[in-house]
Amino acid sequence: MRCRRSLFPLRPGALASVSLALAVIWGGVGSCRVCADPTEDSGSAAAAADASPTPEERWAVHGQATYVEQHTNDFRAPYRGPNSLTPDMGRETSDLTLYVGARLWHGAEFWISPELDQGRGLDDTLGLAAFSSAEAYKVGSNAPYLRLPRLYVRQTLDTGGERENVEGAANQLAGSRSIDRWVFTVGKFSVTDVFDTNQYAHDPRNDFLNWAAVDAGTYDYAADAWGYTVGAAAERYIQSWTFRAGLFDLSYVPNSPHLDPAFHQFQMEGEIEKRYPLFGKTGRILFTAWDTRGRMGLLDHAIALGLTTDTPPNLALVRQYRSRVGGSFDLEQPITDDFGVFARVGKAQGNVEVYEFTDIDRSKEIGASLKGTHWYRPGDTLGIALMDDGISAEREEYLSLGGLGILVGDGKLPHPGAEQVAETYYSIGIVSWAQLTADYQYVRNPAYNRDRGPVSIWALRLHMQF
């Protein structure tokens, strides 16, 4: 995931002014469309059935800029460890992304997305298992730096059925496609571009910020420290069903900025999606499963070695090639055109080292999203999500003896408890290409520690796109 401070070395107010000026320039490009979230699944993107197919877009350029500032309250913290959250702390993150796409041949799209980042998450993205900003990576820099998150080709093969039109957006060229189809994606992108998508809780640039809100907290998906990897995914759409599978590189060691190439360490994904009618709307339920194959340590082995040597347990000392599996259910249900609900529940192996995402072995999430049409603000959105995350008995013992996870580790854990988060946001549609969001998160038992917290986290987000 992500960890940034601010895009330019300016005060937050000055940065917002620069970003707003940039957005005005973007807004003057009359031929551009407002882009969708770059992590939106192409198979579930907005598409309208029409007797007249939309002409195929040959190429497109989109862009976005996002600024997030977060601050914690002065919460109770009688002690701290290397991976603890700090009271009364503020951080900012920013990014600029360009999405350039071209149609190679019929059904084939090429996309490249260079991005400029700067900033860091709270405590360098440490201290919470359900971390407070998915716009914060696990690495960061006070100076702007350039990355290439996405470079891939997507091929769609129509196999029959009615046709539907596809709106042009970031990572998606306008055109049409059949209801029944194959979709193949190969290159560098995020696993969650394809798997575990949800229209209400999946885009930290537009909806919820918390890691365990935008994806299942237990989804330890293959990625580098920024959340991207190299691999391939295949999708088969048949009427109201979709079947997905993927194969992706892991990072070289857990939580590393460098990928281990050629699938020496890898992850396999599988997903089944069922769409169904309810309340006159189309709901979705997804079951996602994954199997990580890489050099990982067992928690009980690390604990035993630590007790023998009278040192804190260290998973890096007991790593061997092994497997870690997990799965999750994802529900997305529109109730009206303006109101919808969602839920996720996940489970992962609790005695194996977490490889890429965060220290969560079981997760539950429910929430709702409401547009402001009823109070004459159709461009506004109000969202709320409740999350309950837990760890295994082995991981509790590992942390209590001073072990460190990917994100958490207070040096001891005498009184463990589930980490529980409530997040709410209100997004104001300033204009069609700019949104200003106020976000609040309440965290009980941060890092599973009942001795610390509760934590209040306030955030302000400015997002613009063309």
Short mmCIF file of C-alpha atoms in Angstrom, two decimals:
data_model
loop_
_atom_site.label_atom_id
_atom_site.label_comp_id
_atom_site.label_asym_id
_atom_site.label_seq_id
_atom_site.Cartn_x
_atom_site.Cartn_y
_atom_site.Cartn_z
CA MET A 1 0.00 0.00 0.00
CA ARG A 2 0.90 3.63 0.05
CA CYS A 3 2.97 6.09 2.12
CA ARG A 4 3.43 9.74 1.11
CA ARG A 5 3.71 13.20 2.59
CA SER A 6 3.03 16.02 0.13
CA LEU A 7 3.69 16.39 -3.55
CA PHE A 8 5.61 19.65 -3.24
CA PRO A 9 7.61 21.00 -0.27
CA LEU A 10 4.90 23.55 0.54
CA ARG A 11 2.56 24.14 3.44
CA PRO A 12 -0.76 22.24 3.05
CA GLY A 13 -2.65 25.42 2.17
CA ALA A 14 -0.13 26.34 -0.50
CA LEU A 15 -0.23 22.82 -1.92
CA ALA A 16 -4.00 22.94 -2.15
CA SER A 17 -3.79 26.25 -4.05
CA VAL A 18 -1.29 24.81 -6.52
CA SER A 19 -3.43 21.70 -6.99
CA LEU A 20 -6.57 23.76 -7.51
CA ALA A 21 -4.82 25.88 -10.13
CA LEU A 22 -3.70 22.73 -11.90
CA ALA A 23 -7.26 21.45 -11.83
CA VAL A 24 -8.50 24.64 -13.49
CA ILE A 25 -6.06 24.05 -16.33
CA TRP A 26 -7.22 20.44 -16.60
CA GLY A 27 -10.84 21.50 -16.53
CA GLY A 28 -10.28 23.54 -19.67
CA VAL A 29 -9.49 20.47 -21.75
CA GLY A 30 -12.88 20.11 -23.37
CA SER A 31 -12.31 16.79 -25.06
CA CYS A 32 -11.41 14.95 -21.83
CA ARG A 33 -13.83 12.85 -19.80
CA VAL A 34 -13.97 12.70 -16.00
CA CYS A 35 -11.99 9.61 -15.14
CA ALA A 36 -13.06 6.72 -12.97
CA ASP A 37 -10.92 5.42 -10.17
CA PRO A 38 -7.75 3.84 -11.62
CA THR A 39 -8.23 0.79 -9.40
CA GLU A 40 -11.73 0.15 -10.72
CA ASP A 41 -12.20 -3.33 -12.18
CA SER A 42 -12.73 -3.08 -15.92
CA GLY A 43 -15.29 -5.88 -15.80
CA SER A 44 -17.49 -4.05 -13.31
CA ALA A 45 -17.03 -0.55 -14.74
CA ALA A 46 -20.08 1.48 -15.64
CA ALA A 47 -21.53 0.28 -18.94
CA ALA A 48 -24.89 0.93 -20.55
CA ALA A 49 -26.70 -1.41 -22.92
CA ASP A 50 -27.46 0.40 -26.19
CA ALA A 51 -28.63 -0.62 -29.64
CA SER A 52 -25.99 1.70 -31.16
CA PRO A 53 -22.48 0.62 -30.18
CA THR A 54 -20.17 3.36 -28.93
CA PRO A 55 -17.34 4.03 -31.40
CA GLU A 56 -14.06 2.52 -30.27
CA GLU A 57 -11.77 5.08 -28.69
CA ARG A 58 -8.34 4.80 -30.30
CA TRP A 59 -6.37 6.48 -27.53
CA ALA A 60 -6.95 8.52 -24.38
CA VAL A 61 -5.11 10.58 -21.79
CA HIS A 62 -6.43 11.02 -18.24
CA GLY A 63 -4.90 12.35 -15.06
CA GLN A 64 -5.48 12.78 -11.35
CA ALA A 65 -4.03 14.56 -8.33
CA THR A 66 -4.76 13.64 -4.70
CA TYR A 67 -3.66 15.29 -1.47
CA VAL A 68 -4.40 13.75 1.96
CA GLU A 69 -3.56 15.20 5.36
CA GLN A 70 -4.14 13.14 8.54
CA HIS A 71 -3.73 13.91 12.23
CA THR A 72 -4.09 11.80 15.40
CA ASN A 73 -5.39 12.98 18.76
CA ASP A 74 -3.38 12.94 21.98
CA PHE A 75 -4.48 9.41 22.87
CA ARG A 76 -3.43 7.29 25.85
CA ALA A 77 -0.05 5.62 25.25
CA PRO A 78 1.66 4.42 28.47
CA TYR A 79 4.42 2.70 26.47
CA ARG A 80 5.51 2.27 22.87
CA GLY A 81 7.55 -0.05 20.68
CA PRO A 82 9.32 0.21 17.32
CA ASN A 83 6.05 -0.05 15.36
CA SER A 84 3.77 2.01 17.60
CA LEU A 85 1.48 4.84 16.57
CA THR A 86 2.43 8.24 18.02
CA PRO A 87 -0.12 10.53 19.73
CA ASP A 88 -0.73 14.02 18.36
CA MET A 89 0.98 13.45 15.00
CA GLY A 90 0.20 14.79 11.52
CA ARG A 91 1.36 13.69 8.07
CA GLU A 92 0.50 14.50 4.45
CA THR A 93 0.67 12.49 1.22
CA SER A 94 0.25 13.59 -2.39
CA ASP A 95 0.41 12.09 -5.85
CA LEU A 96 0.04 13.06 -9.50
CA THR A 97 -0.80 10.32 -12.02
CA LEU A 98 -1.04 10.31 -15.82
CA TYR A 99 -2.98 7.52 -17.58
CA VAL A 100 -2.13 7.04 -21.24
CA GLY A 101 -3.98 4.37 -23.21
CA ALA A 102 -3.99 3.18 -26.81
CA ARG A 103 -5.94 0.55 -28.73
CA LEU A 104 -3.46 -1.87 -30.28
CA TRP A 105 -6.04 -3.83 -32.26
CA HIS A 106 -9.67 -4.82 -31.82
CA GLY A 107 -10.29 -5.60 -28.16
CA ALA A 108 -6.71 -4.90 -27.08
CA GLU A 109 -5.72 -1.93 -24.89
CA PHE A 110 -2.27 -0.79 -23.79
CA TRP A 111 -1.98 1.38 -20.66
CA ILE A 112 0.97 3.13 -19.03
CA SER A 113 0.60 5.23 -15.85
CA PRO A 114 3.62 7.19 -14.61
CA GLU A 115 3.13 8.71 -11.16
CA LEU A 116 4.88 11.36 -9.07
CA ASP A 117 4.68 10.79 -5.30
CA GLN A 118 5.85 12.48 -2.15
CA GLY A 119 5.18 12.05 1.54
CA ARG A 120 4.82 9.57 4.36
CA GLY A 121 2.00 7.97 6.31
CA LEU A 122 1.55 8.39 10.06
CA ASP A 123 4.68 6.97 11.77
CA ASP A 124 5.97 5.90 8.35
CA THR A 125 2.83 3.77 7.91
CA LEU A 126 3.13 1.92 11.20
CA GLY A 127 1.07 1.49 14.35
CA LEU A 128 -2.26 0.19 13.06
CA ALA A 129 -3.12 -3.13 11.44
CA ALA A 130 -6.06 -1.47 9.68
CA PHE A 131 -3.92 1.48 8.66
CA SER A 132 -5.67 4.81 8.37
CA SER A 133 -4.76 5.81 4.79
CA ALA A 134 -4.60 3.67 1.66
CA GLU A 135 -3.05 6.74 0.03
CA ALA A 136 0.01 5.99 2.20
CA TYR A 137 2.62 3.51 1.00
CA LYS A 138 4.98 1.47 3.15
CA VAL A 139 7.82 3.62 1.80
CA GLY A 140 7.97 7.35 1.43
CA SER A 141 10.15 10.35 0.72
CA ASN A 142 10.22 14.02 1.61
CA ALA A 143 11.32 14.74 -1.97
CA PRO A 144 9.11 13.97 -5.00
CA TYR A 145 9.98 10.75 -6.80
CA LEU A 146 8.75 9.17 -10.04
CA ARG A 147 7.34 5.63 -10.29
CA LEU A 148 5.62 3.47 -12.90
CA PRO A 149 2.75 1.66 -11.10
CA ARG A 150 1.06 0.28 -14.23
CA LEU A 151 2.29 -0.94 -17.62
CA TYR A 152 0.04 -3.62 -19.07
CA VAL A 153 -2.00 -4.93 -21.99
CA ARG A 154 -5.64 -6.01 -21.67
CA GLN A 155 -7.31 -8.16 -24.34
CA THR A 156 -11.09 -8.62 -24.48
CA LEU A 157 -12.50 -11.46 -26.60
CA ASP A 158 -16.26 -11.33 -27.21
CA THR A 159 -18.03 -14.70 -27.15
CA GLY A 160 -21.66 -13.71 -27.72
CA GLY A 161 -24.76 -12.36 -26.02
CA GLU A 162 -26.07 -8.81 -25.86
CA ARG A 163 -23.68 -5.94 -26.26
CA GLU A 164 -23.10 -3.14 -23.79
CA ASN A 165 -21.42 0.22 -24.17
CA VAL A 166 -18.33 1.06 -22.12
CA GLU A 167 -17.61 4.60 -20.97
CA GLY A 168 -14.09 5.91 -21.42
CA ALA A 169 -12.17 6.37 -18.15
CA ALA A 170 -8.70 6.02 -16.71
CA ASN A 171 -7.47 2.51 -17.60
CA GLN A 172 -10.47 1.95 -19.89
CA LEU A 173 -11.05 3.03 -23.50
CA ALA A 174 -14.58 3.79 -24.65
CA GLY A 175 -16.25 1.22 -26.91
CA SER A 176 -18.58 -1.74 -26.65
CA ARG A 177 -18.33 -5.40 -25.68
CA SER A 178 -20.51 -8.48 -25.39
CA ILE A 179 -22.02 -9.61 -22.10
CA ASP A 180 -20.24 -12.96 -22.48
CA ARG A 181 -16.51 -12.52 -22.94
CA TRP A 182 -12.95 -13.39 -21.97
CA VAL A 183 -10.65 -10.70 -20.55
CA PHE A 184 -6.87 -11.21 -20.22
CA THR A 185 -4.59 -8.71 -18.45
CA VAL A 186 -0.79 -9.08 -18.57
CA GLY A 187 1.92 -6.76 -17.24
CA LYS A 188 2.43 -4.59 -14.19
CA PHE A 189 -0.67 -3.55 -12.27
CA SER A 190 -2.35 -4.12 -8.90
CA VAL A 191 -4.00 -7.41 -7.98
CA THR A 192 -6.90 -5.38 -6.60
CA ASP A 193 -7.47 -3.79 -10.02
CA VAL A 194 -9.11 -7.12 -10.85
CA PHE A 195 -9.93 -8.92 -7.56
CA ASP A 196 -12.04 -7.94 -4.51
CA THR A 197 -13.54 -4.85 -6.19
CA ASN A 198 -16.47 -2.95 -4.70
CA GLN A 199 -18.14 0.21 -6.02
CA TYR A 200 -18.67 1.65 -2.52
CA ALA A 201 -15.40 0.77 -0.76
CA HIS A 202 -12.38 0.29 -2.99
CA ASP A 203 -11.01 3.70 -3.97
CA PRO A 204 -9.09 5.71 -1.33
CA ARG A 205 -9.01 8.69 -3.67
CA ASN A 206 -12.80 8.95 -3.67
CA ASP A 207 -14.38 6.88 -0.88
CA PHE A 208 -12.96 5.30 2.31
CA LEU A 209 -9.32 5.72 3.33
CA ASN A 210 -8.73 2.81 5.73
CA TRP A 211 -6.84 -0.20 4.36
CA ALA A 212 -9.37 -2.65 5.81
CA ALA A 213 -12.24 -0.69 4.25
CA VAL A 214 -11.00 -0.57 0.65
CA ASP A 215 -10.03 -4.28 0.60
CA ALA A 216 -10.56 -7.26 2.89
CA GLY A 217 -8.17 -6.82 5.79
CA THR A 218 -6.98 -10.42 5.44
CA TYR A 219 -6.28 -10.11 1.71
CA ASP A 220 -2.48 -10.49 1.73
CA TYR A 221 -2.27 -9.89 -2.01
CA ALA A 222 1.01 -10.04 -3.96
CA ALA A 223 2.62 -6.61 -4.28
CA ASP A 224 5.71 -4.51 -3.85
CA ALA A 225 5.76 -1.93 -1.05
CA TRP A 226 3.61 0.39 -3.20
CA GLY A 227 0.90 -2.19 -3.85
CA TYR A 228 1.75 -3.26 -7.44
CA THR A 229 3.18 -6.40 -9.01
CA VAL A 230 3.86 -8.19 -12.30
CA GLY A 231 1.61 -10.99 -13.45
CA ALA A 232 -1.41 -12.08 -15.44
CA ALA A 233 -5.13 -12.40 -14.84
CA ALA A 234 -7.87 -14.15 -16.83
CA GLU A 235 -11.59 -13.40 -16.48
CA ARG A 236 -14.55 -15.30 -17.95
CA TYR A 237 -17.93 -13.51 -18.04
CA ILE A 238 -20.95 -15.79 -18.61
CA GLN A 239 -24.34 -14.13 -18.12
CA SER A 240 -24.60 -13.34 -14.39
CA TRP A 241 -21.38 -15.16 -13.45
CA THR A 242 -17.71 -14.19 -13.63
CA PHE A 243 -14.75 -16.46 -12.93
CA ARG A 244 -11.28 -14.99 -12.38
CA ALA A 245 -7.81 -16.44 -11.92
CA GLY A 246 -4.39 -14.86 -11.63
CA LEU A 247 -0.69 -15.52 -11.09
CA PHE A 248 1.56 -12.77 -9.67
CA ASP A 249 5.12 -12.16 -8.43
CA LEU A 250 5.72 -11.64 -4.72
CA SER A 251 8.24 -9.14 -3.43
CA TYR A 252 11.76 -10.43 -2.80
CA VAL A 253 11.28 -10.55 0.96
CA PRO A 254 8.08 -9.71 2.87
CA ASN A 255 7.13 -6.05 2.60
CA SER A 256 9.94 -5.25 0.12
CA PRO A 257 10.03 -2.52 -2.57
CA HIS A 258 11.60 -5.05 -4.95
CA LEU A 259 9.76 -7.87 -6.71
CA ASP A 260 11.17 -11.39 -7.03
CA PRO A 261 10.98 -11.88 -10.83
CA ALA A 262 10.10 -14.93 -12.91
CA PHE A 263 7.64 -16.28 -10.32
CA HIS A 264 10.31 -17.79 -8.08
CA GLN A 265 7.97 -16.67 -5.31
CA PHE A 266 4.41 -16.15 -6.40
CA GLN A 267 0.75 -15.97 -5.50
CA MET A 268 -2.23 -17.66 -7.16
CA GLU A 269 -5.65 -15.98 -7.05
CA GLY A 270 -9.13 -17.30 -7.76
CA GLU A 271 -12.45 -15.51 -7.61
CA ILE A 272 -16.11 -16.31 -8.32
CA GLU A 273 -18.59 -13.47 -8.78
CA LYS A 274 -22.37 -13.82 -8.91
CA ARG A 275 -24.63 -10.93 -9.94
CA TYR A 276 -28.30 -11.03 -8.95
CA PRO A 277 -31.39 -8.76 -9.03
CA LEU A 278 -32.70 -7.34 -5.73
CA PHE A 279 -34.75 -4.20 -5.00
CA GLY A 280 -34.77 -3.58 -8.74
CA LYS A 281 -30.96 -3.27 -8.70
CA THR A 282 -28.08 -5.59 -9.48
CA GLY A 283 -26.15 -6.81 -6.46
CA ARG A 284 -22.84 -8.69 -6.45
CA ILE A 285 -21.27 -11.27 -4.17
CA LEU A 286 -17.67 -12.38 -4.62
CA PHE A 287 -15.64 -15.18 -3.11
CA THR A 288 -11.89 -14.58 -3.41
CA ALA A 289 -9.22 -17.13 -2.49
CA TRP A 290 -5.43 -16.90 -2.65
CA ASP A 291 -2.39 -19.07 -2.07
CA THR A 292 1.01 -17.46 -1.40
CA ARG A 293 4.11 -19.55 -2.13
CA GLY A 294 7.30 -17.99 -0.78
CA ARG A 295 9.95 -17.88 1.94
CA MET A 296 7.98 -17.24 5.13
CA GLY A 297 8.47 -18.01 8.80
CA LEU A 298 6.15 -19.87 11.15
CA LEU A 299 5.27 -17.89 14.25
CA ASP A 300 5.73 -20.80 16.66
CA HIS A 301 9.21 -21.48 15.21
CA ALA A 302 10.20 -17.82 15.74
CA ILE A 303 8.80 -17.90 19.29
CA ALA A 304 10.70 -21.10 20.15
CA LEU A 305 13.98 -19.68 18.78
CA GLY A 306 13.49 -16.44 20.68
CA LEU A 307 12.88 -18.25 23.97
CA THR A 308 15.97 -20.40 23.40
CA THR A 309 18.22 -17.42 22.69
CA ASP A 310 16.50 -15.05 25.15
CA THR A 311 15.77 -12.53 22.34
CA PRO A 312 12.57 -11.18 20.82
CA PRO A 313 11.19 -13.57 18.18
CA ASN A 314 12.33 -12.75 14.64
CA LEU A 315 10.53 -14.32 11.68
CA ALA A 316 13.41 -13.51 9.31
CA LEU A 317 15.54 -16.11 11.12
CA VAL A 318 13.15 -19.01 10.50
CA ARG A 319 11.99 -18.43 6.91
CA GLN A 320 11.54 -21.43 4.63
CA TYR A 321 9.66 -21.93 1.40
CA ARG A 322 6.03 -22.64 2.30
CA SER A 323 2.41 -21.70 1.59
CA ARG A 324 -0.10 -19.33 3.21
CA VAL A 325 -3.72 -19.34 2.11
CA GLY A 326 -6.76 -17.19 2.76
CA GLY A 327 -10.17 -16.23 1.45
CA SER A 328 -12.87 -13.58 1.71
CA PHE A 329 -16.48 -12.82 0.77
CA ASP A 330 -17.41 -9.41 -0.62
CA LEU A 331 -21.02 -8.18 -0.88
CA GLU A 332 -22.14 -5.09 -2.81
CA GLN A 333 -25.86 -4.23 -2.83
CA PRO A 334 -27.43 -1.06 -4.27
CA ILE A 335 -30.77 -0.28 -2.58
CA THR A 336 -31.66 2.78 -4.69
CA ASP A 337 -29.81 4.85 -7.28
CA ASP A 338 -28.32 6.90 -4.43
CA PHE A 339 -27.96 4.42 -1.55
CA GLY A 340 -26.08 1.15 -1.23
CA VAL A 341 -24.63 -1.19 1.37
CA PHE A 342 -21.57 -3.45 1.41
CA ALA A 343 -19.87 -6.06 3.56
CA ARG A 344 -16.69 -8.13 3.63
CA VAL A 345 -15.50 -11.02 5.79
CA GLY A 346 -12.11 -12.69 5.51
CA LYS A 347 -9.87 -15.36 7.06
CA ALA A 348 -6.19 -16.20 6.57
CA GLN A 349 -3.72 -18.69 8.09
CA GLY A 350 -2.73 -17.40 11.51
CA ASN A 351 0.56 -19.22 12.18
CA VAL A 352 2.41 -18.05 9.06
CA GLU A 353 4.22 -14.77 8.47
CA VAL A 354 2.19 -12.09 6.70
CA TYR A 355 3.94 -11.39 3.41
CA GLU A 356 2.72 -8.18 1.77
CA PHE A 357 -0.33 -6.44 3.22
CA THR A 358 -0.95 -6.14 6.96
CA ASP A 359 -1.14 -8.03 10.26
CA ILE A 360 -4.75 -9.28 10.13
CA ASP A 361 -5.83 -12.95 10.35
CA ARG A 362 -9.59 -12.45 10.44
CA SER A 363 -11.65 -9.45 9.36
CA LYS A 364 -15.25 -8.25 9.22
CA GLU A 365 -16.57 -5.09 7.59
CA ILE A 366 -19.99 -3.54 6.97
CA GLY A 367 -20.90 -0.14 5.61
CA ALA A 368 -23.13 2.08 3.54
CA SER A 369 -22.84 4.87 1.00
CA LEU A 370 -25.38 7.63 0.32
CA LYS A 371 -25.30 10.30 -2.37
CA GLY A 372 -26.58 13.79 -1.56
CA THR A 373 -29.45 13.88 -4.06
CA HIS A 374 -32.09 14.21 -1.32
CA TRP A 375 -30.47 17.39 0.03
CA TYR A 376 -29.90 18.78 -3.47
CA ARG A 377 -26.21 17.85 -3.57
CA PRO A 378 -26.05 14.99 -6.12
CA GLY A 379 -22.27 15.35 -6.38
CA ASP A 380 -21.76 14.75 -2.63
CA THR A 381 -21.36 11.38 -0.91
CA LEU A 382 -21.68 10.31 2.72
CA GLY A 383 -20.11 7.00 3.75
CA ILE A 384 -19.76 4.97 6.92
CA ALA A 385 -17.89 1.70 7.58
CA LEU A 386 -17.35 -0.47 10.65
CA MET A 387 -14.39 -2.86 10.80
CA ASP A 388 -13.46 -5.58 13.30
CA ASP A 389 -10.04 -7.22 12.83
CA GLY A 390 -8.31 -9.92 14.84
CA ILE A 391 -5.22 -12.11 14.98
CA SER A 392 -4.48 -15.70 15.95
CA ALA A 393 -3.30 -16.84 19.36
CA GLU A 394 0.15 -17.50 17.88
CA ARG A 395 0.40 -13.94 16.54
CA GLU A 396 -0.74 -12.55 19.89
CA GLU A 397 2.04 -14.47 21.66
CA TYR A 398 4.58 -13.40 19.04
CA LEU A 399 3.71 -9.71 19.56
CA SER A 400 3.58 -10.03 23.35
CA LEU A 401 7.16 -11.35 23.36
CA GLY A 402 8.37 -8.30 21.42
CA GLY A 403 8.04 -9.58 17.86
CA LEU A 404 7.32 -7.11 15.05
CA GLY A 405 4.75 -7.48 12.32
CA ILE A 406 4.63 -5.68 8.99
CA LEU A 407 2.83 -2.70 10.55
CA VAL A 408 2.37 -3.37 14.28
CA GLY A 409 4.52 -4.10 17.32
CA ASP A 410 4.34 -2.19 20.61
CA GLY A 411 7.18 -4.18 22.19
CA LYS A 412 4.72 -6.11 24.37
CA LEU A 413 1.04 -7.05 24.32
CA PRO A 414 -0.13 -7.91 27.86
CA HIS A 415 -3.79 -7.14 27.16
CA PRO A 416 -4.72 -8.05 23.57
CA GLY A 417 -8.03 -7.21 21.95
CA ALA A 418 -9.61 -6.96 18.52
CA GLU A 419 -8.69 -3.81 16.59
CA GLN A 420 -12.00 -2.08 15.82
CA VAL A 421 -12.39 0.88 13.47
CA ALA A 422 -15.31 3.14 12.61
CA GLU A 423 -14.78 5.41 9.59
CA THR A 424 -17.07 8.05 8.15
CA TYR A 425 -16.49 10.56 5.38
CA TYR A 426 -18.34 13.31 3.57
CA SER A 427 -17.18 14.12 0.05
CA ILE A 428 -18.19 17.48 -1.44
CA GLY A 429 -18.40 17.70 -5.22
CA ILE A 430 -16.86 21.14 -5.73
CA VAL A 431 -17.11 20.77 -9.52
CA SER A 432 -17.38 17.69 -11.73
CA TRP A 433 -13.59 17.21 -11.69
CA ALA A 434 -12.78 18.05 -8.06
CA GLN A 435 -13.91 16.69 -4.68
CA LEU A 436 -13.03 17.82 -1.15
CA THR A 437 -13.50 15.19 1.58
CA ALA A 438 -13.57 15.34 5.37
CA ASP A 439 -12.82 11.95 6.97
CA TYR A 440 -12.89 10.74 10.58
CA GLN A 441 -11.75 7.39 12.00
CA TYR A 442 -12.15 6.08 15.53
CA VAL A 443 -9.80 3.19 16.40
CA ARG A 444 -10.30 1.02 19.48
CA ASN A 445 -7.37 -1.18 20.60
CA PRO A 446 -4.79 0.10 18.05
CA ALA A 447 -2.41 -2.70 17.04
CA TYR A 448 -4.60 -5.09 19.09
CA ASN A 449 -3.44 -3.38 22.31
CA ARG A 450 -6.08 -2.51 24.93
CA ASP A 451 -3.46 -0.53 26.89
CA ARG A 452 -3.29 2.14 24.16
CA GLY A 453 -5.91 4.39 22.62
CA PRO A 454 -8.65 4.85 21.66
CA VAL A 455 -7.37 6.88 18.70
CA SER A 456 -9.18 9.57 16.75
CA ILE A 457 -7.82 10.34 13.28
CA TRP A 458 -9.01 13.31 11.25
CA ALA A 459 -8.26 13.66 7.55
CA LEU A 460 -8.77 16.14 4.74
CA ARG A 461 -8.55 14.97 1.12
CA LEU A 462 -8.52 16.96 -2.11
CA HIS A 463 -8.91 14.94 -5.30
CA MET A 464 -9.03 16.15 -8.90
CA GLN A 465 -9.20 14.28 -12.18
CA PHE A 466 -9.66 14.70 -15.89
#
